[in-house]
XYZ file of C-alpha atoms in Angstrom:
370
model
C 14.900 -11.327 1.451
C 12.094 -13.294 -0.519
C 8.777 -13.468 0.641
C 6.051 -15.433 -0.400
C 2.492 -13.964 0.240
C -0.154 -16.500 -0.135
C -4.176 -15.099 -1.594
C -6.538 -17.994 -1.733
C -9.888 -15.811 -2.069
C -10.640 -12.446 -3.065
C -10.888 -10.109 -0.138
C -6.841 -11.681 0.638
C -6.631 -10.066 -2.477
C -7.560 -6.575 -1.403
C -4.858 -7.224 1.720
C -1.890 -8.530 -0.571
C -2.393 -5.743 -2.762
C -0.622 -3.077 -0.481
C 1.900 -5.125 1.335
C 3.271 -6.086 -2.201
C 3.307 -2.658 -3.388
C 5.023 -1.753 0.127
C 7.704 -4.423 -0.607
C 8.826 -3.368 -3.589
C 9.829 0.156 -1.776
C 12.707 -1.942 -0.432
C 15.203 -3.245 -3.193
C 16.190 -5.953 -0.540
C 12.875 -7.447 -0.632
C 12.364 -10.282 -3.305
C 7.971 -10.435 -3.502
C 6.486 -12.888 -4.878
C 3.036 -13.920 -5.153
C 1.245 -17.716 -4.385
C -2.808 -17.666 -5.719
C -4.136 -21.139 -4.087
C -6.802 -21.102 -6.304
C -8.796 -22.098 -3.376
C -11.803 -19.188 -5.263
C -11.529 -18.814 -9.022
C -13.446 -17.561 -10.675
C -11.253 -16.824 -14.201
C -13.789 -12.974 -14.866
C -13.816 -12.142 -11.112
C -9.697 -13.042 -10.528
C -8.123 -11.767 -13.218
C -10.610 -8.449 -12.845
C -9.310 -8.152 -9.435
C -5.744 -8.094 -10.164
C -6.052 -5.726 -12.555
C -7.326 -3.492 -10.637
C -5.117 -3.737 -7.728
C -2.329 -3.408 -9.882
C -1.503 -6.554 -8.571
C 1.473 -8.989 -11.025
C -0.181 -11.886 -12.343
C 0.677 -14.753 -9.373
C 3.932 -15.886 -9.070
C 2.308 -19.387 -8.800
C -1.372 -20.796 -9.198
C -1.521 -23.976 -7.668
C -5.418 -24.378 -8.750
C -6.848 -25.748 -6.127
C -10.529 -25.245 -6.792
C -13.284 -26.625 -4.959
C -13.668 -29.621 -2.736
C -14.491 -30.022 1.596
C -12.337 -28.334 3.659
C -10.053 -31.104 4.371
C -9.723 -31.582 1.073
C -8.835 -28.036 -0.162
C -6.402 -27.680 3.155
C -4.757 -31.294 2.219
C -3.969 -30.129 -1.622
C -2.459 -26.938 -0.945
C -0.436 -28.204 1.670
C 0.885 -30.989 -1.234
C 0.879 -27.743 -3.975
C 2.953 -25.574 -1.176
C 5.509 -27.543 -0.201
C 6.176 -27.781 -4.260
C 6.561 -24.413 -3.904
C 8.728 -23.968 -1.089
C 10.982 -26.553 -1.997
C 11.716 -24.722 -5.382
C 11.322 -20.696 -3.847
C 13.369 -21.631 -0.289
C 11.695 -18.524 0.445
C 13.037 -16.771 3.996
C 9.080 -15.538 5.060
C 5.517 -16.560 4.112
C 2.941 -14.129 4.648
C -0.385 -14.822 5.210
C -3.389 -13.222 5.758
C -7.054 -13.305 6.831
C -8.147 -16.572 7.402
C -9.441 -18.900 4.507
C -8.353 -22.470 4.292
C -5.467 -21.035 2.257
C -4.312 -19.320 5.360
C -3.565 -21.808 7.466
C -2.854 -24.589 4.999
C 0.322 -22.684 3.815
C 1.018 -21.475 7.011
C 1.542 -25.269 8.740
C 4.185 -25.774 5.404
C 5.556 -23.022 6.039
C 6.126 -24.046 9.850
C 6.884 -27.729 9.180
C 9.924 -26.812 7.343
C 11.287 -23.969 9.338
C 10.377 -20.794 7.817
C 9.363 -18.180 9.494
C 5.666 -16.756 9.064
C 3.642 -13.601 9.608
C -0.215 -13.069 9.855
C -1.677 -10.383 8.856
C -4.981 -9.556 10.335
C -4.117 -11.598 13.170
C -6.046 -11.617 16.624
C -9.414 -11.972 15.472
C -11.564 -14.133 17.120
C -15.914 -14.330 17.134
C -16.087 -17.069 20.155
C -18.196 -19.244 17.740
C -15.623 -22.910 17.232
C -18.724 -23.441 14.801
C -16.890 -21.552 12.256
C -14.017 -22.272 10.174
C -12.482 -19.133 9.608
C -12.308 -19.527 13.911
C -10.805 -22.415 13.537
C -8.394 -21.205 10.679
C -7.654 -18.157 12.690
C -6.227 -19.555 16.198
C -4.852 -22.005 14.473
C -2.499 -19.464 12.518
C -1.701 -17.262 15.258
C -1.073 -20.251 17.182
C 2.129 -21.279 14.895
C 3.227 -17.434 13.482
C 6.524 -15.515 14.227
C 4.881 -12.236 13.671
C 1.445 -11.403 14.008
C -0.274 -8.364 13.111
C -2.858 -6.801 14.443
C -5.537 -4.337 13.073
C -7.661 -3.236 16.088
C -7.557 -3.603 20.320
C -9.517 -6.526 20.327
C -7.240 -8.590 18.659
C -4.425 -7.352 21.066
C -6.557 -8.191 23.920
C -6.837 -11.794 22.943
C -3.528 -13.020 22.015
C -2.977 -11.321 25.176
C -5.257 -13.992 26.729
C -3.974 -16.728 24.522
C -0.517 -16.095 26.286
C 1.130 -15.315 22.700
C 4.473 -12.955 23.775
C 4.282 -9.495 23.373
C 7.138 -9.342 21.377
C 5.455 -11.204 18.846
C 2.265 -8.565 18.298
C 2.395 -6.084 16.054
C -0.120 -3.096 16.080
C -0.319 -1.436 12.824
C -4.189 -0.687 11.551
C -6.073 -2.343 8.725
C -4.295 -3.393 5.515
C -8.202 -3.588 3.831
C -8.152 -0.309 4.511
C -5.038 1.007 2.606
C -6.776 -0.471 -0.308
C -10.011 1.748 -0.007
C -7.880 4.425 0.820
C -5.669 3.916 -2.354
C -7.917 3.187 -4.412
C -11.048 5.082 -3.629
C -10.043 7.875 -6.105
C -9.732 5.894 -8.875
C -13.286 4.178 -8.126
C -14.710 7.909 -7.889
C -13.908 7.679 -11.339
C -15.959 5.517 -12.373
C -19.004 6.762 -11.184
C -21.094 3.121 -11.109
C -23.482 4.721 -9.153
C -24.127 7.956 -11.647
C -23.567 5.059 -14.687
C -26.648 2.865 -12.855
C -28.733 6.315 -13.141
C -29.353 6.288 -8.974
C -28.134 8.979 -7.077
C -26.108 9.084 -4.071
C -28.211 7.830 -0.709
C -30.755 6.467 -2.431
C -30.696 2.855 -2.528
C -29.694 -0.188 -1.305
C -26.991 -1.983 -1.326
C -26.839 -5.635 -0.226
C -24.758 -9.144 -0.126
C -25.306 -12.632 1.143
C -23.225 -15.673 0.925
C -22.821 -17.412 4.451
C -24.118 -20.654 4.639
C -26.048 -20.236 7.617
C -27.763 -17.941 5.420
C -28.235 -18.830 2.473
C -27.983 -22.326 2.287
C -31.135 -23.482 3.603
C -34.789 -22.801 2.478
C -35.955 -21.085 5.407
C -33.012 -18.355 5.812
C -33.500 -17.861 1.714
C -37.590 -17.042 2.272
C -36.465 -13.973 4.554
C -34.157 -13.086 2.222
C -36.423 -12.524 -0.613
C -38.518 -10.725 2.060
C -36.013 -8.546 4.003
C -35.449 -7.189 -0.467
C -39.457 -6.872 -1.120
C -40.037 -4.967 2.663
C -36.629 -2.687 1.835
C -37.130 -2.006 -1.591
C -40.498 -0.394 -0.985
C -38.063 2.763 0.569
C -35.780 2.827 -2.028
C -33.704 0.669 -4.658
C -31.961 -2.491 -3.574
C -29.081 -3.061 -5.292
C -28.235 -6.798 -4.972
C -24.907 -8.121 -6.303
C -25.854 -12.006 -6.315
C -23.461 -14.431 -4.976
C -23.234 -17.644 -7.688
C -23.880 -20.007 -4.471
C -27.168 -17.649 -3.181
C -28.265 -17.590 -6.656
C -28.222 -21.609 -7.124
C -29.390 -21.730 -3.849
C -32.453 -19.574 -4.956
C -33.267 -21.369 -7.668
C -32.927 -25.207 -6.009
C -36.047 -23.760 -3.808
C -38.155 -22.590 -6.791
C -36.753 -18.530 -4.602
C -35.115 -17.258 -7.663
C -38.724 -15.949 -10.014
C -39.649 -14.122 -7.053
C -37.018 -12.400 -5.663
C -36.317 -10.867 -10.051
C -39.766 -9.793 -9.419
C -39.692 -7.528 -6.962
C -40.149 -4.025 -8.376
C -37.228 -1.686 -7.405
C -34.867 -4.494 -7.081
C -31.974 -4.344 -9.519
C -29.644 -7.771 -9.211
C -26.508 -7.779 -10.689
C -23.468 -9.877 -10.802
C -20.439 -9.709 -8.419
C -18.945 -6.720 -8.933
C -15.272 -5.288 -9.665
C -13.275 -3.803 -6.191
C -13.544 -0.166 -7.870
C -17.240 -1.151 -8.919
C -18.237 -2.365 -5.407
C -16.487 0.538 -4.123
C -17.881 3.046 -5.337
C -21.112 1.473 -4.612
C -20.774 1.069 -0.782
C -19.532 4.729 -0.642
C -22.952 5.731 -1.717
C -25.499 3.986 -0.142
C -27.999 4.994 1.950
C -27.549 1.100 3.781
C -25.549 -1.781 3.645
C -27.586 -5.073 4.704
C -24.845 -7.914 4.479
C -23.376 -11.534 6.358
C -19.742 -10.222 4.849
C -16.386 -10.072 7.036
C -14.539 -7.449 5.483
C -17.478 -5.175 4.640
C -18.143 -4.045 7.954
C -14.838 -2.556 8.140
C -15.461 -1.281 5.036
C -18.632 0.481 5.611
C -17.133 1.768 9.348
C -14.461 3.799 7.790
C -16.691 5.384 4.955
C -19.270 5.977 7.610
C -22.169 4.284 6.182
C -24.628 2.893 8.239
C -24.372 -1.146 7.589
C -26.882 -4.142 9.088
C -24.829 -7.309 8.932
C -26.337 -10.683 10.129
C -24.072 -12.193 12.089
C -24.750 -12.999 15.911
C -21.451 -12.696 16.514
C -18.018 -10.606 14.736
C -14.682 -11.272 14.922
C -14.081 -7.603 14.163
C -16.505 -5.935 17.441
C -14.749 -2.646 16.681
C -16.957 -1.633 13.978
C -19.676 -2.130 16.151
C -18.138 -0.722 19.239
C -16.482 2.168 17.609
C -18.153 1.677 13.576
C -21.587 2.277 12.350
C -21.856 -1.688 12.152
C -25.338 -3.596 13.835
C -25.430 -6.939 14.470
C -28.424 -8.720 13.533
C -28.832 -12.376 14.913
C -31.015 -13.742 13.209
C -32.707 -13.450 9.173
C -35.739 -11.652 10.990
C -37.485 -9.620 8.369
C -39.435 -7.594 11.072
C -36.496 -6.338 12.250
C -34.173 -5.115 9.631
C -37.646 -3.564 8.579
C -37.743 -1.519 11.889
C -33.842 -0.878 10.971
C -34.036 0.191 8.105
C -36.572 2.750 8.749
C -34.808 4.172 11.655
C -31.469 4.790 9.557
C -33.255 6.063 6.438
C -35.490 8.434 9.596
C -32.073 9.771 10.167
C -31.462 7.657 13.098
C -28.222 5.760 11.787
C -25.477 4.944 14.542
C -23.068 7.933 14.198
C -19.469 5.759 14.295
C -16.045 6.924 14.261
C -12.868 5.294 12.100
C -10.637 3.074 14.617
C -7.195 4.158 15.991
C -4.299 3.344 12.623
C -7.053 3.051 10.191
C -5.132 5.593 8.305
C -4.153 3.948 4.644
C -0.571 2.623 6.224
C -0.717 0.507 7.508
C 0.924 -1.979 4.793
C 4.366 0.453 5.495
C 4.701 -0.387 9.066
C 4.535 -3.955 8.351
C 7.057 -4.353 6.049
C 9.539 -1.652 8.256
C 8.906 -4.271 11.137
C 9.366 -7.190 8.805
C 13.053 -5.967 7.604
C 13.764 -4.803 10.900
C 13.531 -8.225 12.125
C 14.570 -10.209 9.117
C 18.067 -8.065 9.817
C 17.815 -8.514 13.265
C 17.819 -12.384 12.737
C 20.646 -12.388 9.961
C 23.284 -10.423 11.924
C 22.099 -13.149 14.956
């Protein structure tokens, strides 16, 4: 049984790593990794593959930049060649990036079953390309593996047959559980001369927040305000840095006392920084889940989330806009010990990938027998 696992952006690596490891437990499975290159930085990709103990991709498509349409078309053309060469039994896609829908489309057009890991998530905002990718991928997948109750509810509402849907937990948390000790051994926090809960960790990269001058001015103000209370660690995304320079705001940011600007971090380093932060301020999707598991207060700059369990059960709070006063009040509230209390959602236990592998193997064996 040959499975092609698709990765396109860095969050995909953390999701595919435990799956590839789980597939190795079955001698009848040949698991191969296809990296589309959708988001590719040689330094960061190498770091992630090494830290997550993934083999070098069996295929690297080298797609790189371009518009969503250009990326989708180029990935489809290159992935079709891989499909013709490999003739896989299953194509596995994760998450909601352009590579997810592009490779899923190629597979179903060639009559190869697609399995979608992290299915059923919905933000309700179809202006987000990720939302369209989720909906379309779910509609053409043979098996849909779900991380939380909202995913089950969404798929039922959309008429997906129950036998195609499986509530298995969260493979992102599998990686966190597996590598937590290794991250602790790095002691990134200690090497920076910081104490646990002695800093606020910040990430910002979404176009809606970092592509306009108004949003960037608010981000700088938030950093200035927060740094009055705690050291702010800000691993800065290349897009964010470029736009700050474009609007003449980078020097103002650099001048903030008690701020540490950092390059994007490896998975293990960032995991260690997350675990010991007093607060995390972000606009990321995956960080909402990781902070929920780590029970670290998280403020997310989104007016909706496709991961509602992080708000309903976990430590995440949504902030609809980049209002510095609102953020200031929330930060002070948390630092005064009034942080929202959270819990770990069902099946976020480090075993999701094993459950997925077992279901895929059983399904394939039934298909062969029939």
